[in-house]
Amino acid sequence: MIIIRRNELSGELEKEQGDTRSLRSVVVAVVRKAFLLLITPKVRQKACIVFFLWLATSIIYYGVSLNSYNLSTNLYMYTFLSGLLEIPAYLLLWLASTTLGRKRTLMCLYLTCSVSISVLTALIMLLEEVPSWAKMVLSLSGKMAITAAYGLVWYYSTELFSTKYRSRVMGEANMFARLGSSCSPYINDIFGEVMVWGPSAVFSLATLAAAFIVTLLPETKNKIMAQGIDDQPEHVMEHVPSRPEHDPPRTQYDPLRTQYDPSTTQT
């Protein structure tokens, strides 16, 4: 009886140790999944840059949109013009990103936003009373630039990563963007109570930092998007090859057909 009882106790002890090891392995696996982009050397730097860009862009976009109270401008006119200027912002973004490329366009947008808000901050600091129209023009110029930058950072981020990491990057980048949008009202309300020009100074410095950080990213215009798991940046970023003159014939795929049809062969 004593031997049987010892065997039962040892079996229960081994089972508890096995459960503990399995729980530990599950926790480790979850942590590794959560921080996969940060522990993978191949994508760590680009992931950190993209996360900062999303955080900064979201803070500036929503912060400038909600900054009419600190600027003492007409709330309704400011909000109306802020939404109306998003239409030309996206149109200019389409033209600029297809001609200048993603990287240079994003840098120019950040710098434009930073210069506009920096001039606004300097005027508020140096002058006792700044004309309402000047504050509205400078602030909305920065808003127009950051609106285009927000649209560009969306598809620029998808072009920087391979298929293995693309959806994960977009999900985690949106998490940082939501964090930034949650912080922007507090920057306006709390910091704006201390110094009227304080929120504008924060937004200006954030866009300036984002403009310099973009220089560390590669250009993706007219480049092949990464598909494989082990694609290297120098291979991923090659130009799209043109079709040779004597390319072998290709067949058109028709999902409604189940058999090969020679009549669809192209030369």
PDB file of C-alpha atoms in Angstrom:
ATOM      1  CA  MET A   1       0.000   0.000   0.000  1.00  0.00           C
ATOM      2  CA  ILE A   2       2.819   2.393   0.864  1.00  0.00           C
ATOM      3  CA  ILE A   3       4.533   1.742  -2.487  1.00  0.00           C
ATOM      4  CA  ILE A   4       1.276   2.350  -4.388  1.00  0.00           C
ATOM      5  CA  ARG A   5       0.709   5.601  -2.489  1.00  0.00           C
ATOM      6  CA  ARG A   6       4.242   6.782  -3.309  1.00  0.00           C
ATOM      7  CA  ASN A   7       3.697   6.021  -6.995  1.00  0.00           C
ATOM      8  CA  GLU A   8       0.462   8.004  -6.964  1.00  0.00           C
ATOM      9  CA  LEU A   9       2.153  10.999  -5.297  1.00  0.00           C
ATOM     10  CA  SER A  10       5.071  10.904  -7.727  1.00  0.00           C
ATOM     11  CA  GLY A  11       2.636  10.727 -10.644  1.00  0.00           C
ATOM     12  CA  GLU A  12       0.688  13.724  -9.365  1.00  0.00           C
ATOM     13  CA  LEU A  13       3.943  15.634  -8.831  1.00  0.00           C
ATOM     14  CA  GLU A  14       5.103  14.905 -12.384  1.00  0.00           C
ATOM     15  CA  LYS A  15       1.712  15.981 -13.721  1.00  0.00           C
ATOM     16  CA  GLU A  16       1.896  19.299 -11.849  1.00  0.00           C
ATOM     17  CA  GLN A  17       5.423  19.907 -13.120  1.00  0.00           C
ATOM     18  CA  GLY A  18       4.280  19.120 -16.653  1.00  0.00           C
ATOM     19  CA  ASP A  19       1.342  21.541 -16.338  1.00  0.00           C
ATOM     20  CA  THR A  20       3.707  24.224 -15.037  1.00  0.00           C
ATOM     21  CA  ARG A  21       6.100  23.691 -17.939  1.00  0.00           C
ATOM     22  CA  SER A  22       3.264  23.759 -20.456  1.00  0.00           C
ATOM     23  CA  LEU A  23       1.880  26.975 -18.935  1.00  0.00           C
ATOM     24  CA  ARG A  24       5.349  28.532 -19.008  1.00  0.00           C
ATOM     25  CA  SER A  25       5.811  27.551 -22.640  1.00  0.00           C
ATOM     26  CA  VAL A  26       2.438  29.061 -23.535  1.00  0.00           C
ATOM     27  CA  VAL A  27       3.331  32.340 -21.817  1.00  0.00           C
ATOM     28  CA  VAL A  28       6.717  32.441 -23.559  1.00  0.00           C
ATOM     29  CA  ALA A  29       5.073  31.743 -26.919  1.00  0.00           C
ATOM     30  CA  VAL A  30       2.536  34.536 -26.399  1.00  0.00           C
ATOM     31  CA  VAL A  31       5.250  37.019 -25.409  1.00  0.00           C
ATOM     32  CA  ARG A  32       7.356  36.061 -28.419  1.00  0.00           C
ATOM     33  CA  LYS A  33       4.361  36.511 -30.700  1.00  0.00           C
ATOM     34  CA  ALA A  34       3.573  39.910 -29.194  1.00  0.00           C
ATOM     35  CA  PHE A  35       7.146  41.187 -29.597  1.00  0.00           C
ATOM     36  CA  LEU A  36       7.995  39.276 -32.784  1.00  0.00           C
ATOM     37  CA  LEU A  37       8.793  42.452 -34.746  1.00  0.00           C
ATOM     38  CA  LEU A  38      11.157  43.709 -32.048  1.00  0.00           C
ATOM     39  CA  ILE A  39      13.084  40.449 -31.647  1.00  0.00           C
ATOM     40  CA  THR A  40      13.504  39.869 -35.393  1.00  0.00           C
ATOM     41  CA  PRO A  41      16.712  41.676 -36.460  1.00  0.00           C
ATOM     42  CA  LYS A  42      15.663  41.861 -40.105  1.00  0.00           C
ATOM     43  CA  VAL A  43      12.628  44.072 -39.439  1.00  0.00           C
ATOM     44  CA  ARG A  44      13.335  45.588 -36.010  1.00  0.00           C
ATOM     45  CA  GLN A  45      14.620  48.967 -37.181  1.00  0.00           C
ATOM     46  CA  LYS A  46      11.944  49.517 -39.807  1.00  0.00           C
ATOM     47  CA  ALA A  47       9.215  48.439 -37.381  1.00  0.00           C
ATOM     48  CA  CYS A  48      10.352  50.904 -34.698  1.00  0.00           C
ATOM     49  CA  ILE A  49      10.495  53.737 -37.246  1.00  0.00           C
ATOM     50  CA  VAL A  50       7.032  52.943 -38.600  1.00  0.00           C
ATOM     51  CA  PHE A  51       5.577  52.763 -35.086  1.00  0.00           C
ATOM     52  CA  PHE A  52       7.007  56.189 -34.245  1.00  0.00           C
ATOM     53  CA  LEU A  53       5.677  57.665 -37.492  1.00  0.00           C
ATOM     54  CA  TRP A  54       2.176  56.394 -36.783  1.00  0.00           C
ATOM     55  CA  LEU A  55       2.309  57.658 -33.190  1.00  0.00           C
ATOM     56  CA  ALA A  56       3.607  61.118 -34.141  1.00  0.00           C
ATOM     57  CA  THR A  57       1.299  61.515 -37.137  1.00  0.00           C
ATOM     58  CA  SER A  58      -1.766  60.617 -35.087  1.00  0.00           C
ATOM     59  CA  ILE A  59      -0.829  63.017 -32.273  1.00  0.00           C
ATOM     60  CA  ILE A  60      -0.308  65.882 -34.718  1.00  0.00           C
ATOM     61  CA  TYR A  61      -3.360  65.168 -36.872  1.00  0.00           C
ATOM     62  CA  TYR A  62      -5.852  65.068 -34.018  1.00  0.00           C
ATOM     63  CA  GLY A  63      -3.978  67.682 -31.991  1.00  0.00           C
ATOM     64  CA  VAL A  64      -4.062  70.284 -34.748  1.00  0.00           C
ATOM     65  CA  SER A  65      -7.693  69.445 -35.470  1.00  0.00           C
ATOM     66  CA  LEU A  66      -8.654  70.105 -31.842  1.00  0.00           C
ATOM     67  CA  ASN A  67      -6.408  73.120 -31.240  1.00  0.00           C
ATOM     68  CA  SER A  68      -8.889  75.849 -32.191  1.00  0.00           C
ATOM     69  CA  TYR A  69      -9.618  76.700 -28.539  1.00  0.00           C
ATOM     70  CA  ASN A  70      -5.976  77.492 -27.748  1.00  0.00           C
ATOM     71  CA  LEU A  71      -5.693  79.550 -30.928  1.00  0.00           C
ATOM     72  CA  SER A  72      -8.826  81.570 -30.037  1.00  0.00           C
ATOM     73  CA  THR A  73     -10.250  81.191 -33.536  1.00  0.00           C
ATOM     74  CA  ASN A  74     -13.809  80.606 -34.730  1.00  0.00           C
ATOM     75  CA  LEU A  75     -14.481  76.996 -33.757  1.00  0.00           C
ATOM     76  CA  TYR A  76     -17.070  76.307 -36.474  1.00  0.00           C
ATOM     77  CA  MET A  77     -15.160  77.937 -39.312  1.00  0.00           C
ATOM     78  CA  TYR A  78     -11.930  76.241 -38.208  1.00  0.00           C
ATOM     79  CA  THR A  79     -13.598  72.812 -38.117  1.00  0.00           C
ATOM     80  CA  PHE A  80     -15.320  73.360 -41.475  1.00  0.00           C
ATOM     81  CA  LEU A  81     -12.124  74.428 -43.240  1.00  0.00           C
ATOM     82  CA  SER A  82     -10.166  71.657 -41.517  1.00  0.00           C
ATOM     83  CA  GLY A  83     -12.426  69.026 -43.067  1.00  0.00           C
ATOM     84  CA  LEU A  84     -12.704  70.783 -46.432  1.00  0.00           C
ATOM     85  CA  LEU A  85      -8.926  70.976 -46.920  1.00  0.00           C
ATOM     86  CA  GLU A  86      -8.611  67.197 -46.698  1.00  0.00           C
ATOM     87  CA  ILE A  87      -9.928  66.900 -50.264  1.00  0.00           C
ATOM     88  CA  PRO A  88      -7.066  68.818 -51.946  1.00  0.00           C
ATOM     89  CA  ALA A  89      -4.643  67.206 -49.483  1.00  0.00           C
ATOM     90  CA  TYR A  90      -5.377  63.724 -50.820  1.00  0.00           C
ATOM     91  CA  LEU A  91      -5.355  64.914 -54.427  1.00  0.00           C
ATOM     92  CA  LEU A  92      -1.927  66.512 -53.994  1.00  0.00           C
ATOM     93  CA  LEU A  93      -0.738  63.373 -52.208  1.00  0.00           C
ATOM     94  CA  TRP A  94      -1.654  61.227 -55.214  1.00  0.00           C
ATOM     95  CA  LEU A  95       0.284  63.479 -57.588  1.00  0.00           C
ATOM     96  CA  ALA A  96       3.323  63.869 -55.346  1.00  0.00           C
ATOM     97  CA  SER A  97       3.699  60.216 -54.344  1.00  0.00           C
ATOM     98  CA  THR A  98       3.585  59.059 -57.973  1.00  0.00           C
ATOM     99  CA  THR A  99       6.162  61.597 -59.147  1.00  0.00           C
ATOM    100  CA  LEU A 100       8.506  62.225 -56.214  1.00  0.00           C
ATOM    101  CA  GLY A 101       8.157  58.837 -54.554  1.00  0.00           C
ATOM    102  CA  ARG A 102       6.967  57.852 -51.100  1.00  0.00           C
ATOM    103  CA  LYS A 103      10.030  58.784 -49.074  1.00  0.00           C
ATOM    104  CA  ARG A 104      10.629  62.294 -50.422  1.00  0.00           C
ATOM    105  CA  THR A 105       6.922  63.105 -50.406  1.00  0.00           C
ATOM    106  CA  LEU A 106       6.568  62.075 -46.765  1.00  0.00           C
ATOM    107  CA  MET A 107       9.632  64.116 -45.789  1.00  0.00           C
ATOM    108  CA  CYS A 108       8.302  67.199 -47.582  1.00  0.00           C
ATOM    109  CA  LEU A 109       4.892  66.836 -45.924  1.00  0.00           C
ATOM    110  CA  TYR A 110       6.387  66.565 -42.454  1.00  0.00           C
ATOM    111  CA  LEU A 111       8.685  69.529 -43.060  1.00  0.00           C
ATOM    112  CA  THR A 112       5.819  71.641 -44.410  1.00  0.00           C
ATOM    113  CA  CYS A 113       3.732  70.867 -41.353  1.00  0.00           C
ATOM    114  CA  SER A 114       6.659  71.575 -39.020  1.00  0.00           C
ATOM    115  CA  VAL A 115       7.475  74.928 -40.661  1.00  0.00           C
ATOM    116  CA  SER A 116       3.843  76.092 -40.616  1.00  0.00           C
ATOM    117  CA  ILE A 117       3.307  75.254 -36.957  1.00  0.00           C
ATOM    118  CA  SER A 118       6.765  76.574 -35.976  1.00  0.00           C
ATOM    119  CA  VAL A 119       5.983  79.966 -37.531  1.00  0.00           C
ATOM    120  CA  LEU A 120       2.642  79.965 -35.715  1.00  0.00           C
ATOM    121  CA  THR A 121       4.362  79.159 -32.422  1.00  0.00           C
ATOM    122  CA  ALA A 122       6.939  81.923 -32.919  1.00  0.00           C
ATOM    123  CA  LEU A 123       4.230  84.498 -33.683  1.00  0.00           C
ATOM    124  CA  ILE A 124       2.265  83.572 -30.552  1.00  0.00           C
ATOM    125  CA  MET A 125       5.422  83.799 -28.431  1.00  0.00           C
ATOM    126  CA  LEU A 126       6.713  87.090 -29.860  1.00  0.00           C
ATOM    127  CA  LEU A 127       3.543  89.073 -30.541  1.00  0.00           C
ATOM    128  CA  GLU A 128       0.971  90.110 -27.991  1.00  0.00           C
ATOM    129  CA  GLU A 129      -1.886  89.653 -30.419  1.00  0.00           C
ATOM    130  CA  VAL A 130      -1.736  87.576 -33.592  1.00  0.00           C
ATOM    131  CA  PRO A 131      -4.444  88.150 -36.246  1.00  0.00           C
ATOM    132  CA  SER A 132      -7.029  85.414 -36.251  1.00  0.00           C
ATOM    133  CA  TRP A 133      -6.698  84.869 -40.002  1.00  0.00           C
ATOM    134  CA  ALA A 134      -2.914  84.352 -39.680  1.00  0.00           C
ATOM    135  CA  LYS A 135      -3.352  81.744 -36.969  1.00  0.00           C
ATOM    136  CA  MET A 136      -5.993  79.948 -38.997  1.00  0.00           C
ATOM    137  CA  VAL A 137      -3.956  79.968 -42.221  1.00  0.00           C
ATOM    138  CA  LEU A 138      -0.776  78.665 -40.579  1.00  0.00           C
ATOM    139  CA  SER A 139      -2.539  76.034 -38.483  1.00  0.00           C
ATOM    140  CA  LEU A 140      -4.659  74.749 -41.370  1.00  0.00           C
ATOM    141  CA  SER A 141      -1.623  74.641 -43.653  1.00  0.00           C
ATOM    142  CA  GLY A 142      -0.007  72.281 -41.179  1.00  0.00           C
ATOM    143  CA  LYS A 143      -3.277  70.341 -40.915  1.00  0.00           C
ATOM    144  CA  MET A 144      -3.411  69.926 -44.697  1.00  0.00           C
ATOM    145  CA  ALA A 145       0.156  68.622 -44.813  1.00  0.00           C
ATOM    146  CA  ILE A 146      -0.298  66.179 -41.928  1.00  0.00           C
ATOM    147  CA  THR A 147      -3.545  64.911 -43.482  1.00  0.00           C
ATOM    148  CA  ALA A 148      -1.665  63.944 -46.637  1.00  0.00           C
ATOM    149  CA  ALA A 149       1.130  62.432 -44.520  1.00  0.00           C
ATOM    150  CA  TYR A 150      -1.413  60.316 -42.631  1.00  0.00           C
ATOM    151  CA  GLY A 151      -2.740  58.918 -45.891  1.00  0.00           C
ATOM    152  CA  LEU A 152       0.751  58.258 -47.226  1.00  0.00           C
ATOM    153  CA  VAL A 153       2.057  56.512 -44.121  1.00  0.00           C
ATOM    154  CA  TRP A 154      -0.732  53.951 -44.479  1.00  0.00           C
ATOM    155  CA  TYR A 155       0.301  52.451 -47.802  1.00  0.00           C
ATOM    156  CA  TYR A 156       3.984  53.276 -47.414  1.00  0.00           C
ATOM    157  CA  SER A 157       4.052  51.008 -44.352  1.00  0.00           C
ATOM    158  CA  THR A 158       2.550  48.100 -46.291  1.00  0.00           C
ATOM    159  CA  GLU A 159       5.234  48.400 -48.984  1.00  0.00           C
ATOM    160  CA  LEU A 160       8.113  48.214 -46.496  1.00  0.00           C
ATOM    161  CA  PHE A 161       7.446  44.716 -45.137  1.00  0.00           C
ATOM    162  CA  SER A 162       7.092  41.242 -46.537  1.00  0.00           C
ATOM    163  CA  THR A 163       3.870  39.267 -46.502  1.00  0.00           C
ATOM    164  CA  LYS A 164       4.937  37.432 -43.341  1.00  0.00           C
ATOM    165  CA  TYR A 165       5.020  40.639 -41.272  1.00  0.00           C
ATOM    166  CA  ARG A 166       2.754  43.045 -43.167  1.00  0.00           C
ATOM    167  CA  SER A 167      -0.544  42.442 -41.377  1.00  0.00           C
ATOM    168  CA  ARG A 168       1.157  42.309 -37.977  1.00  0.00           C
ATOM    169  CA  VAL A 169       2.913  45.619 -38.625  1.00  0.00           C
ATOM    170  CA  MET A 170      -0.317  47.320 -39.661  1.00  0.00           C
ATOM    171  CA  GLY A 171      -2.163  46.051 -36.603  1.00  0.00           C
ATOM    172  CA  GLU A 172       0.505  47.146 -34.138  1.00  0.00           C
ATOM    173  CA  ALA A 173       1.045  50.456 -35.948  1.00  0.00           C
ATOM    174  CA  ASN A 174      -2.666  51.211 -35.616  1.00  0.00           C
ATOM    175  CA  MET A 175      -2.357  50.499 -31.894  1.00  0.00           C
ATOM    176  CA  PHE A 176       0.336  53.212 -31.658  1.00  0.00           C
ATOM    177  CA  ALA A 177      -1.872  55.537 -33.709  1.00  0.00           C
ATOM    178  CA  ARG A 178      -4.757  55.065 -31.284  1.00  0.00           C
ATOM    179  CA  LEU A 179      -2.373  55.787 -28.432  1.00  0.00           C
ATOM    180  CA  GLY A 180      -1.388  59.034 -30.127  1.00  0.00           C
ATOM    181  CA  SER A 181      -4.975  60.090 -30.772  1.00  0.00           C
ATOM    182  CA  SER A 182      -5.743  59.462 -27.096  1.00  0.00           C
ATOM    183  CA  CYS A 183      -2.846  61.689 -25.994  1.00  0.00           C
ATOM    184  CA  SER A 184      -3.542  64.666 -28.277  1.00  0.00           C
ATOM    185  CA  PRO A 185      -6.588  66.046 -26.354  1.00  0.00           C
ATOM    186  CA  TYR A 186      -4.589  66.041 -23.121  1.00  0.00           C
ATOM    187  CA  ILE A 187      -1.726  67.893 -24.824  1.00  0.00           C
ATOM    188  CA  ASN A 188      -4.175  70.574 -25.964  1.00  0.00           C
ATOM    189  CA  ASP A 189      -6.166  70.843 -22.741  1.00  0.00           C
ATOM    190  CA  ILE A 190      -3.520  70.404 -20.047  1.00  0.00           C
ATOM    191  CA  PHE A 191      -0.423  71.809 -21.744  1.00  0.00           C
ATOM    192  CA  GLY A 192      -2.455  74.559 -23.401  1.00  0.00           C
ATOM    193  CA  GLU A 193      -3.627  75.823 -19.994  1.00  0.00           C
ATOM    194  CA  VAL A 194      -0.007  76.394 -18.945  1.00  0.00           C
ATOM    195  CA  MET A 195       1.298  77.894 -22.202  1.00  0.00           C
ATOM    196  CA  VAL A 196      -0.905  78.827 -25.130  1.00  0.00           C
ATOM    197  CA  TRP A 197       1.871  78.093 -27.600  1.00  0.00           C
ATOM    198  CA  GLY A 198       2.837  74.828 -25.858  1.00  0.00           C
ATOM    199  CA  PRO A 199       0.737  72.372 -27.923  1.00  0.00           C
ATOM    200  CA  SER A 200       1.904  73.947 -31.193  1.00  0.00           C
ATOM    201  CA  ALA A 201       5.530  73.630 -30.074  1.00  0.00           C
ATOM    202  CA  VAL A 202       5.027  69.921 -29.276  1.00  0.00           C
ATOM    203  CA  PHE A 203       3.413  69.277 -32.656  1.00  0.00           C
ATOM    204  CA  SER A 204       6.171  71.145 -34.476  1.00  0.00           C
ATOM    205  CA  LEU A 205       8.967  69.199 -32.768  1.00  0.00           C
ATOM    206  CA  ALA A 206       7.178  65.883 -33.373  1.00  0.00           C
ATOM    207  CA  THR A 207       6.836  66.525 -37.112  1.00  0.00           C
ATOM    208  CA  LEU A 208      10.460  67.662 -37.353  1.00  0.00           C
ATOM    209  CA  ALA A 209      11.637  64.451 -35.680  1.00  0.00           C
ATOM    210  CA  ALA A 210       9.440  62.391 -38.004  1.00  0.00           C
ATOM    211  CA  ALA A 211      10.893  64.142 -41.067  1.00  0.00           C
ATOM    212  CA  PHE A 212      14.445  63.199 -40.071  1.00  0.00           C
ATOM    213  CA  ILE A 213      13.548  59.625 -39.140  1.00  0.00           C
ATOM    214  CA  VAL A 214      11.947  59.025 -42.562  1.00  0.00           C
ATOM    215  CA  THR A 215      15.431  59.355 -44.104  1.00  0.00           C
ATOM    216  CA  LEU A 216      16.307  55.954 -42.596  1.00  0.00           C
ATOM    217  CA  LEU A 217      13.631  54.172 -44.634  1.00  0.00           C
ATOM    218  CA  PRO A 218      14.103  52.908 -48.211  1.00  0.00           C
ATOM    219  CA  GLU A 219      12.192  54.167 -51.227  1.00  0.00           C
ATOM    220  CA  THR A 220       9.471  51.797 -52.475  1.00  0.00           C
ATOM    221  CA  LYS A 221       8.283  53.515 -55.643  1.00  0.00           C
ATOM    222  CA  ASN A 222       8.407  51.137 -58.657  1.00  0.00           C
ATOM    223  CA  LYS A 223       9.967  48.421 -56.478  1.00  0.00           C
ATOM    224  CA  ILE A 224       8.964  44.823 -55.952  1.00  0.00           C
ATOM    225  CA  MET A 225       7.066  44.232 -52.726  1.00  0.00           C
ATOM    226  CA  ALA A 226       8.570  41.537 -50.517  1.00  0.00           C
ATOM    227  CA  GLN A 227       6.700  38.237 -50.701  1.00  0.00           C
ATOM    228  CA  GLY A 228       8.912  35.507 -49.235  1.00  0.00           C
ATOM    229  CA  ILE A 229       9.879  35.031 -45.613  1.00  0.00           C
ATOM    230  CA  ASP A 230      13.627  35.259 -46.238  1.00  0.00           C
ATOM    231  CA  ASP A 231      13.632  38.127 -48.751  1.00  0.00           C
ATOM    232  CA  GLN A 232      16.608  40.405 -48.216  1.00  0.00           C
ATOM    233  CA  PRO A 233      16.195  44.195 -48.581  1.00  0.00           C
ATOM    234  CA  GLU A 234      18.644  44.398 -51.482  1.00  0.00           C
ATOM    235  CA  HIS A 235      16.695  41.707 -53.323  1.00  0.00           C
ATOM    236  CA  VAL A 236      13.292  43.017 -52.337  1.00  0.00           C
ATOM    237  CA  MET A 237      13.987  46.546 -53.484  1.00  0.00           C
ATOM    238  CA  GLU A 238      15.060  45.749 -57.031  1.00  0.00           C
ATOM    239  CA  HIS A 239      13.242  47.424 -59.900  1.00  0.00           C
ATOM    240  CA  VAL A 240      10.432  45.524 -61.539  1.00  0.00           C
ATOM    241  CA  PRO A 241      12.002  43.660 -64.489  1.00  0.00           C
ATOM    242  CA  SER A 242      10.607  44.299 -67.924  1.00  0.00           C
ATOM    243  CA  ARG A 243       9.321  41.403 -70.026  1.00  0.00           C
ATOM    244  CA  PRO A 244      11.928  40.166 -72.523  1.00  0.00           C
ATOM    245  CA  GLU A 245      11.168  40.084 -76.239  1.00  0.00           C
ATOM    246  CA  HIS A 246      11.292  36.275 -76.512  1.00  0.00           C
ATOM    247  CA  ASP A 247       9.364  35.525 -73.356  1.00  0.00           C
ATOM    248  CA  PRO A 248       7.830  32.025 -73.370  1.00  0.00           C
ATOM    249  CA  PRO A 249       4.076  31.931 -74.046  1.00  0.00           C
ATOM    250  CA  ARG A 250       1.780  32.390 -71.096  1.00  0.00           C
ATOM    251  CA  THR A 251      -1.737  31.104 -70.616  1.00  0.00           C
ATOM    252  CA  GLN A 252      -4.681  33.038 -69.283  1.00  0.00           C
ATOM    253  CA  TYR A 253      -6.219  31.583 -66.168  1.00  0.00           C
ATOM    254  CA  ASP A 254      -9.977  31.333 -66.177  1.00  0.00           C
ATOM    255  CA  PRO A 255     -11.454  30.086 -62.883  1.00  0.00           C
ATOM    256  CA  LEU A 256     -14.589  28.907 -64.699  1.00  0.00           C
ATOM    257  CA  ARG A 257     -12.568  26.424 -66.781  1.00  0.00           C
ATOM    258  CA  THR A 258     -11.287  23.224 -65.307  1.00  0.00           C
ATOM    259  CA  GLN A 259      -9.110  22.134 -68.234  1.00  0.00           C
ATOM    260  CA  TYR A 260      -6.359  23.790 -70.215  1.00  0.00           C
ATOM    261  CA  ASP A 261      -7.581  25.547 -73.366  1.00  0.00           C
ATOM    262  CA  PRO A 262      -4.871  26.026 -76.072  1.00  0.00           C
ATOM    263  CA  SER A 263      -6.890  28.832 -77.621  1.00  0.00           C
ATOM    264  CA  THR A 264      -6.070  31.103 -74.666  1.00  0.00           C
ATOM    265  CA  THR A 265      -2.301  30.907 -75.280  1.00  0.00           C
ATOM    266  CA  GLN A 266      -0.651  34.300 -75.765  1.00  0.00           C
ATOM    267  CA  THR A 267       2.620  34.952 -77.549  1.00  0.00           C
TER     268      THR A 267
END
